[in-house]
Amino acid sequence: MFRKIVAVMLFAAALNCQAALQIEITGGINEGHRVAVIPFTQPTGLNLDVAAVVSADLMRSGKFAPLPMTALPKGSVAQGEIVVDTAAQSGAEAAVTGKVVPTGSDYEVEFTVTGLQGANKGKVLARYSGKAPERLLRQAAHRISDRIYELYTGQRGAFRTRIAYVVFKRGEKYPYQLMTADYDGFNERPVLKSTQPIMTPTWSPDGTRLAYVSFENRQPAIFMQNINSQKREKLATYPGLNSSPAWSPDGTKIAMTLSKDGQPDVYYYDLGEHKLYRVTDNRAIDTEPNWSSDSKILYFTSERGGRAQIYKFDFATHQTERVTYQGQMNLSARPIPGSNALVVITRQNGFRVARVDQDGSLYMLTTSTLDESPSVAPNGSMVIYSTVYQGRKGLAIVSTDGRFKAYLPSSAGEISAPAWGPLLEK
Amino acid sequence: MSSKLILTFFLGAAALTLSACSTDNTPTDTQVIDGGSVYDGRITEVLDADGALAVGNPNLPDGWTGPAALADKHTIYFGYDSDQIQDQYISVMQENAKYLRANPDARLVVEGHTDERGTPEYNIALGERRARSVARYMQNLGVDVAQISIVSYGEEKPVEPGHDEAAWSKNRRAVLNY
């Protein structure tokens, strides 16, 4: 089962396994599926607690409330196996057990999900095994989380995805640094370092390239860079703004904001045709384009009605329609894959992450005041965004149901502009 | 910084014009940046030891680089979400206009900045509005349009790193740079 992941992860392998981001959970851990993740039977010298990685993944999704070992009655585990009757007294609906066994230069990783309550009591709900070299064991742990997430929600997990973000390290020769990392901050890899600001990274749907805005020449320009070879192309350096690139989910276009024709308007560059198309033509500010999952609609922010609100342009009908009415100001619309809802930044006692449901109602997801740059996980479960926490700019995660919240304080610099990468092959 | 590999790309005419931002005491035509590569109007991109592409010229000064006489007369502050120029800054613009009229070869870059509230992509549009408003005023003061260019950094280059009104009021600004 792990064979495919190993292939995928080979190119993503990074030697640096330290997380630049720490996770600090601030709410919502008592809801969701109560699953006990038992420490795996694994070699004592192994520098990774597989069960801890799985437990943290499940918790962050907001869909699970993993039980700490202390919540299990004594005798719930015997020789790495779950003792069903005893463990069931904890109220947990299932237990995850597993082992990591060295085989040659690799490790064999195996896990089992056992039901503890009702009709599932004592039943094996899932069991998988696969091989991974030591440096990919963290990915193998995320793979286990993906399996468990899918078992309970019917949707693919997004625990093996990468994020991109910009770090600002004041005083360094190249203070602005574009990085990629696992979604939980591990395996950080630098992509671009600049003397001048870098903004708005956006992923190609195959996860091999990033488009972004760079001010390296003291003027904004939009580039597209391969994150493995680091080769890049320049897409836009028009007079005025070259901002807010957004790669279409079908991979064929990059939407952007340009002000070359007067006011900021939304355009897109067709990567196949090598042509630029104009989408909006309005005297007010139009910016922050973002695509629907099927690449047929562009959401954007416009001041045409006075204060900034979200609008959408439908490529089939060529009609533009206002989307948000609640809230004095709404910005940065991001469709939530698999739903008809949007994530936005709304102005209410500051700027906060909120969800706009199909009926137009606004549901606040955070209580902070300086939130920006929301980016939704490709399975729609979580939103990563930037905010100010304890006087520093950093990243935070909130589940799209608002249940789970966590800050990811950084060990170095101020972090902004997170962009959640795509789900790669199974 | 140890550079392992040096890549150079032509970035086209648009990039070349940008050297206009620099002042006379800053070498622009030919200068050595990392690893002995030559800055000759092309952009030199260096692959850093950690695998990142390193861009921009670390030898160019960051921040204000205008004539000494204008050292304390180059910043115009704005109200929240506003591009309205307040009366108290008109003298700043008049001083700069006087200098530009007397020095037809001088080139002004009006930098628009915002505070951190709101979203970066929206703020970059607001910053451009501030820069345009100042540039328009400078033209009205008789400065040749060919001497003026604008750039918006939005919220990306605060002068004050704090996260309160004291910092924000200093960050909502247009800088008359040379």
mmCIF file of C-alpha atoms in Angstrom, chain B:
data_model
loop_
_atom_site.group_PDB
_atom_site.id
_atom_site.type_symbol
_atom_site.label_atom_id
_atom_site.label_comp_id
_atom_site.label_asym_id
_atom_site.label_seq_id
_atom_site.Cartn_x
_atom_site.Cartn_y
_atom_site.Cartn_z
ATOM 1 C CA MET B 1 27.260 33.198 0.690
ATOM 2 C CA SER B 2 28.627 30.301 -1.261
ATOM 3 C CA SER B 3 27.190 30.114 -4.708
ATOM 4 C CA LYS B 4 27.281 26.722 -6.307
ATOM 5 C CA LEU B 5 25.789 27.440 -9.620
ATOM 6 C CA ILE B 6 25.127 30.620 -11.459
ATOM 7 C CA LEU B 7 22.193 31.071 -13.755
ATOM 8 C CA THR B 8 21.527 34.115 -15.787
ATOM 9 C CA PHE B 9 18.345 34.942 -17.584
ATOM 10 C CA PHE B 10 17.421 37.791 -19.800
ATOM 11 C CA LEU B 11 14.548 39.531 -18.189
ATOM 12 C CA GLY B 12 13.751 41.921 -20.978
ATOM 13 C CA ALA B 13 13.592 45.621 -21.458
ATOM 14 C CA ALA B 14 11.099 46.252 -18.680
ATOM 15 C CA ALA B 15 13.653 45.161 -16.118
ATOM 16 C CA LEU B 16 16.386 47.329 -17.599
ATOM 17 C CA THR B 17 14.506 50.538 -17.081
ATOM 18 C CA LEU B 18 14.387 49.857 -13.374
ATOM 19 C CA SER B 19 17.984 50.831 -12.827
ATOM 20 C CA ALA B 20 16.586 54.360 -13.048
ATOM 21 C CA CYS B 21 15.667 54.041 -9.356
ATOM 22 C CA SER B 22 19.248 54.379 -8.269
ATOM 23 C CA THR B 23 21.180 57.524 -7.555
ATOM 24 C CA ASP B 24 24.453 58.736 -9.020
ATOM 25 C CA ASN B 25 26.591 57.279 -6.239
ATOM 26 C CA THR B 26 25.204 53.795 -6.858
ATOM 27 C CA PRO B 27 26.910 51.771 -9.559
ATOM 28 C CA THR B 28 24.360 50.237 -11.865
ATOM 29 C CA ASP B 29 25.911 49.459 -15.205
ATOM 30 C CA THR B 30 28.549 46.977 -14.231
ATOM 31 C CA GLN B 31 29.087 45.644 -10.803
ATOM 32 C CA VAL B 32 30.136 42.477 -9.164
ATOM 33 C CA ILE B 33 27.602 40.653 -7.110
ATOM 34 C CA ASP B 34 28.056 37.165 -5.756
ATOM 35 C CA GLY B 35 30.682 34.807 -6.989
ATOM 36 C CA GLY B 36 32.210 37.155 -9.515
ATOM 37 C CA SER B 37 29.211 37.263 -11.792
ATOM 38 C CA VAL B 38 28.726 40.560 -13.502
ATOM 39 C CA TYR B 39 25.644 42.696 -13.255
ATOM 40 C CA ASP B 40 25.403 44.077 -16.759
ATOM 41 C CA GLY B 41 21.769 44.918 -17.137
ATOM 42 C CA ARG B 42 20.806 41.272 -16.999
ATOM 43 C CA ILE B 43 19.478 39.933 -13.757
ATOM 44 C CA THR B 44 21.876 37.539 -12.151
ATOM 45 C CA GLU B 45 20.258 34.739 -10.279
ATOM 46 C CA VAL B 46 22.361 32.716 -7.930
ATOM 47 C CA LEU B 47 21.540 29.281 -6.590
ATOM 48 C CA ASP B 48 22.353 29.545 -2.893
ATOM 49 C CA ALA B 49 24.001 26.801 -0.836
ATOM 50 C CA ASP B 50 20.623 25.765 0.570
ATOM 51 C CA GLY B 51 19.194 25.284 -2.936
ATOM 52 C CA ALA B 52 17.166 28.500 -3.079
ATOM 53 C CA LEU B 53 17.323 30.863 -6.001
ATOM 54 C CA ALA B 54 18.731 34.141 -4.669
ATOM 55 C CA VAL B 55 17.553 37.304 -6.436
ATOM 56 C CA GLY B 56 17.849 41.039 -6.111
ATOM 57 C CA ASN B 57 20.997 43.033 -5.614
ATOM 58 C CA PRO B 58 22.170 43.047 -1.975
ATOM 59 C CA ASN B 59 24.622 45.855 -2.796
ATOM 60 C CA LEU B 60 21.942 48.345 -3.704
ATOM 61 C CA PRO B 61 20.876 50.411 -0.717
ATOM 62 C CA ASP B 62 17.376 49.794 0.561
ATOM 63 C CA GLY B 63 15.336 52.710 1.825
ATOM 64 C CA TRP B 64 15.507 56.359 0.931
ATOM 65 C CA THR B 65 18.382 57.475 -1.352
ATOM 66 C CA GLY B 66 17.614 61.064 -2.310
ATOM 67 C CA PRO B 67 19.587 64.322 -2.124
ATOM 68 C CA ALA B 68 20.711 65.374 1.358
ATOM 69 C CA ALA B 69 18.692 68.598 1.216
ATOM 70 C CA LEU B 70 15.490 66.545 1.174
ATOM 71 C CA ALA B 71 16.570 64.086 3.867
ATOM 72 C CA ASP B 72 13.788 65.077 6.251
ATOM 73 C CA LYS B 73 11.257 66.025 3.566
ATOM 74 C CA HIS B 74 10.308 62.895 1.752
ATOM 75 C CA THR B 75 7.386 61.236 3.492
ATOM 76 C CA ILE B 76 3.672 61.978 3.325
ATOM 77 C CA TYR B 77 1.442 60.221 5.856
ATOM 78 C CA PHE B 78 -2.178 59.248 5.248
ATOM 79 C CA GLY B 79 -5.319 58.578 7.227
ATOM 80 C CA TYR B 80 -6.699 55.048 7.433
ATOM 81 C CA ASP B 81 -7.971 53.750 4.077
ATOM 82 C CA SER B 82 -7.417 57.202 2.551
ATOM 83 C CA ASP B 83 -5.422 58.607 -0.349
ATOM 84 C CA GLN B 84 -6.250 62.212 0.586
ATOM 85 C CA ILE B 85 -3.149 64.424 0.912
ATOM 86 C CA GLN B 86 -3.327 66.452 4.107
ATOM 87 C CA ASP B 87 -2.355 70.149 4.000
ATOM 88 C CA GLN B 88 0.604 69.693 6.334
ATOM 89 C CA TYR B 89 2.455 67.658 3.677
ATOM 90 C CA ILE B 90 2.058 70.093 0.803
ATOM 91 C CA SER B 91 5.322 71.812 1.705
ATOM 92 C CA VAL B 92 7.096 68.428 1.465
ATOM 93 C CA MET B 93 5.853 68.075 -2.084
ATOM 94 C CA GLN B 94 6.706 71.666 -2.939
ATOM 95 C CA GLU B 95 10.313 71.177 -1.778
ATOM 96 C CA ASN B 96 10.623 68.030 -3.897
ATOM 97 C CA ALA B 97 8.986 69.692 -6.893
ATOM 98 C CA LYS B 98 11.444 72.570 -6.627
ATOM 99 C CA TYR B 99 14.354 70.132 -6.611
ATOM 100 C CA LEU B 100 12.992 68.162 -9.591
ATOM 101 C CA ARG B 101 12.372 71.308 -11.654
ATOM 102 C CA ALA B 102 15.910 72.474 -10.949
ATOM 103 C CA ASN B 103 17.355 69.035 -11.753
ATOM 104 C CA PRO B 104 15.676 67.778 -14.921
ATOM 105 C CA ASP B 105 17.832 64.627 -14.887
ATOM 106 C CA ALA B 106 16.642 63.628 -11.429
ATOM 107 C CA ARG B 107 14.104 60.801 -11.322
ATOM 108 C CA LEU B 108 11.457 60.496 -8.646
ATOM 109 C CA VAL B 109 9.942 57.188 -7.552
ATOM 110 C CA VAL B 110 6.784 57.654 -5.523
ATOM 111 C CA GLU B 111 6.428 54.614 -3.255
ATOM 112 C CA GLY B 112 2.954 53.901 -1.897
ATOM 113 C CA HIS B 113 2.635 52.008 1.388
ATOM 114 C CA THR B 114 -0.219 50.921 3.648
ATOM 115 C CA ASP B 115 -0.565 49.576 7.161
ATOM 116 C CA GLU B 116 -1.022 45.843 7.668
ATOM 117 C CA ARG B 117 -4.798 45.844 8.156
ATOM 118 C CA GLY B 118 -6.801 44.263 5.364
ATOM 119 C CA THR B 119 -5.335 41.801 2.876
ATOM 120 C CA PRO B 120 -1.932 42.154 1.152
ATOM 121 C CA GLU B 121 -3.431 42.023 -2.346
ATOM 122 C CA TYR B 122 -6.005 44.663 -1.516
ATOM 123 C CA ASN B 123 -3.435 46.837 0.216
ATOM 124 C CA ILE B 124 -1.155 46.839 -2.784
ATOM 125 C CA ALA B 125 -4.017 48.411 -4.748
ATOM 126 C CA LEU B 126 -4.547 50.992 -1.995
ATOM 127 C CA GLY B 127 -0.821 51.767 -1.941
ATOM 128 C CA GLU B 128 -0.914 52.407 -5.662
ATOM 129 C CA ARG B 129 -3.795 54.811 -5.167
ATOM 130 C CA ARG B 130 -1.721 56.783 -2.632
ATOM 131 C CA ALA B 131 1.304 56.826 -4.931
ATOM 132 C CA ARG B 132 -0.836 58.030 -7.844
ATOM 133 C CA SER B 133 -2.408 60.731 -5.778
ATOM 134 C CA VAL B 134 1.036 62.090 -4.846
ATOM 135 C CA ALA B 135 2.370 61.718 -8.396
ATOM 136 C CA ARG B 136 -0.610 63.667 -9.749
ATOM 137 C CA TYR B 137 0.010 66.426 -7.219
ATOM 138 C CA MET B 138 3.687 66.596 -8.185
ATOM 139 C CA GLN B 139 2.675 67.013 -11.827
ATOM 140 C CA ASN B 140 0.358 69.831 -10.821
ATOM 141 C CA LEU B 141 3.370 71.453 -9.165
ATOM 142 C CA GLY B 142 5.058 71.546 -12.557
ATOM 143 C CA VAL B 143 7.207 68.418 -12.404
ATOM 144 C CA ASP B 144 7.743 66.791 -15.799
ATOM 145 C CA VAL B 145 5.757 63.555 -16.030
ATOM 146 C CA ALA B 146 8.829 61.825 -17.461
ATOM 147 C CA GLN B 147 10.641 62.405 -14.157
ATOM 148 C CA ILE B 148 8.029 60.531 -12.107
ATOM 149 C CA SER B 149 7.360 56.842 -11.688
ATOM 150 C CA ILE B 150 5.317 55.064 -9.039
ATOM 151 C CA VAL B 151 5.463 51.750 -7.232
ATOM 152 C CA SER B 152 3.186 50.305 -4.576
ATOM 153 C CA TYR B 153 4.601 48.042 -1.883
ATOM 154 C CA GLY B 154 1.254 47.736 -0.087
ATOM 155 C CA GLU B 155 1.850 46.469 3.435
ATOM 156 C CA GLU B 156 5.076 44.656 2.520
ATOM 157 C CA LYS B 157 7.620 47.259 3.695
ATOM 158 C CA PRO B 158 6.514 48.773 7.012
ATOM 159 C CA VAL B 159 8.925 51.237 8.630
ATOM 160 C CA GLU B 160 7.522 50.367 12.031
ATOM 161 C CA PRO B 161 7.259 46.656 12.773
ATOM 162 C CA GLY B 162 4.626 47.002 15.533
ATOM 163 C CA HIS B 163 1.022 45.890 15.322
ATOM 164 C CA ASP B 164 -0.784 48.893 16.794
ATOM 165 C CA GLU B 165 -2.033 52.321 15.702
ATOM 166 C CA ALA B 166 1.282 53.968 16.629
ATOM 167 C CA ALA B 167 3.045 51.784 14.063
ATOM 168 C CA TRP B 168 0.218 51.816 11.534
ATOM 169 C CA SER B 169 0.090 55.619 11.388
ATOM 170 C CA LYS B 170 3.789 55.666 10.411
ATOM 171 C CA ASN B 171 3.346 52.908 7.836
ATOM 172 C CA ARG B 172 0.467 54.540 5.917
ATOM 173 C CA ARG B 173 2.681 56.686 3.754
ATOM 174 C CA ALA B 174 4.041 57.700 0.397
ATOM 175 C CA VAL B 175 7.797 58.093 0.127
ATOM 176 C CA LEU B 176 9.373 60.435 -2.421
ATOM 177 C CA ASN B 177 12.416 58.401 -3.346
ATOM 178 C CA TYR B 178 15.163 59.013 -5.895
#
